[in-house]
Amino acid sequence: MKIVGSSKSVAGKVCFVKLDGNLIKTDVATFNTNAVTLEKVLDFLAELGYDYAVIEDFENIGRDSGIKNGVEWESLKSLVEKVKRSKGSERCGAIGIFVGFVRGISRGKKVEKLEYEKYEELYEEKLKEIENKLKSNPGIVEVKIYHRDGVLKPGEDIIYVVVMGEHRKNVWKPLEESMELVKKELPIWKKEVFTDRAIWAHDYER
């Protein structure tokens, strides 16, 4: 699902999202921000299969939330469902999942947030290359990787890797290989923001 600030040039299944006081109003339901975050609402819409979420007043909302205009959005559930609908899924019986999330303490310091930046011109191409490398393992039918960018707080998910294979023994090797390939080849960079300083962590584990 793509997050946009305007309905111009969108096609497919579209849901409009509006923040009104402490309410998040969508075409399908209304949520109270005291109980549900905007990110959880977007997860919900992705799981319903929407192609676009159009957020009104995106300039202000995006600045406050750290969500970028035009970003792709997936939840773990929506990504798994996409994989299970893939061609060849009928001969599969196992899915392996890796979830990476923001730690609260890094290098002995309290983490305030992480900031991720993608090199957009190459990102999708390199992501597809990594997925295809992992799919070349025996018994693997589909691989999907989703890496969030923008601002993420401790406890929030960073990356999902979903590997579908014919048998459970098939999925473990490519699942383990996936993060090494992501760290070496995916053009995305992380800045760790601590209470006293910020560090671009190019040479550290994501």
JSON list of C-alpha atoms in Angstrom, two decimals, residues 31 35-47 75:
[
{"chain": "A", "resi": 31, "resn": "PHE", "atom": "CA", "xyz": [-10.25, 5.22, 15.52]},
{"chain": "A", "resi": 35, "resn": "ALA", "atom": "CA", "xyz": [-6.00, 3.89, 21.84]},
{"chain": "A", "resi": 36, "resn": "VAL", "atom": "CA", "xyz": [-4.56, 3.49, 18.32]},
{"chain": "A", "resi": 37, "resn": "THR", "atom": "CA", "xyz": [-1.65, 5.14, 16.51]},
{"chain": "A", "resi": 38, "resn": "LEU", "atom": "CA", "xyz": [-1.71, 6.29, 12.90]},
{"chain": "A", "resi": 39, "resn": "GLU", "atom": "CA", "xyz": [0.84, 3.56, 12.11]},
{"chain": "A", "resi": 40, "resn": "LYS", "atom": "CA", "xyz": [-1.52, 0.87, 13.43]},
{"chain": "A", "resi": 41, "resn": "VAL", "atom": "CA", "xyz": [-4.36, 2.29, 11.33]},
{"chain": "A", "resi": 42, "resn": "LEU", "atom": "CA", "xyz": [-2.14, 2.10, 8.24]},
{"chain": "A", "resi": 43, "resn": "ASP", "atom": "CA", "xyz": [-1.28, -1.51, 9.14]},
{"chain": "A", "resi": 44, "resn": "PHE", "atom": "CA", "xyz": [-5.02, -2.25, 9.30]},
{"chain": "A", "resi": 45, "resn": "LEU", "atom": "CA", "xyz": [-5.64, -0.70, 5.87]},
{"chain": "A", "resi": 46, "resn": "ALA", "atom": "CA", "xyz": [-2.72, -2.58, 4.32]},
{"chain": "A", "resi": 47, "resn": "GLU", "atom": "CA", "xyz": [-4.14, -5.82, 5.69]},
{"chain": "A", "resi": 75, "resn": "SER", "atom": "CA", "xyz": [2.31, -4.83, 7.93]}
]
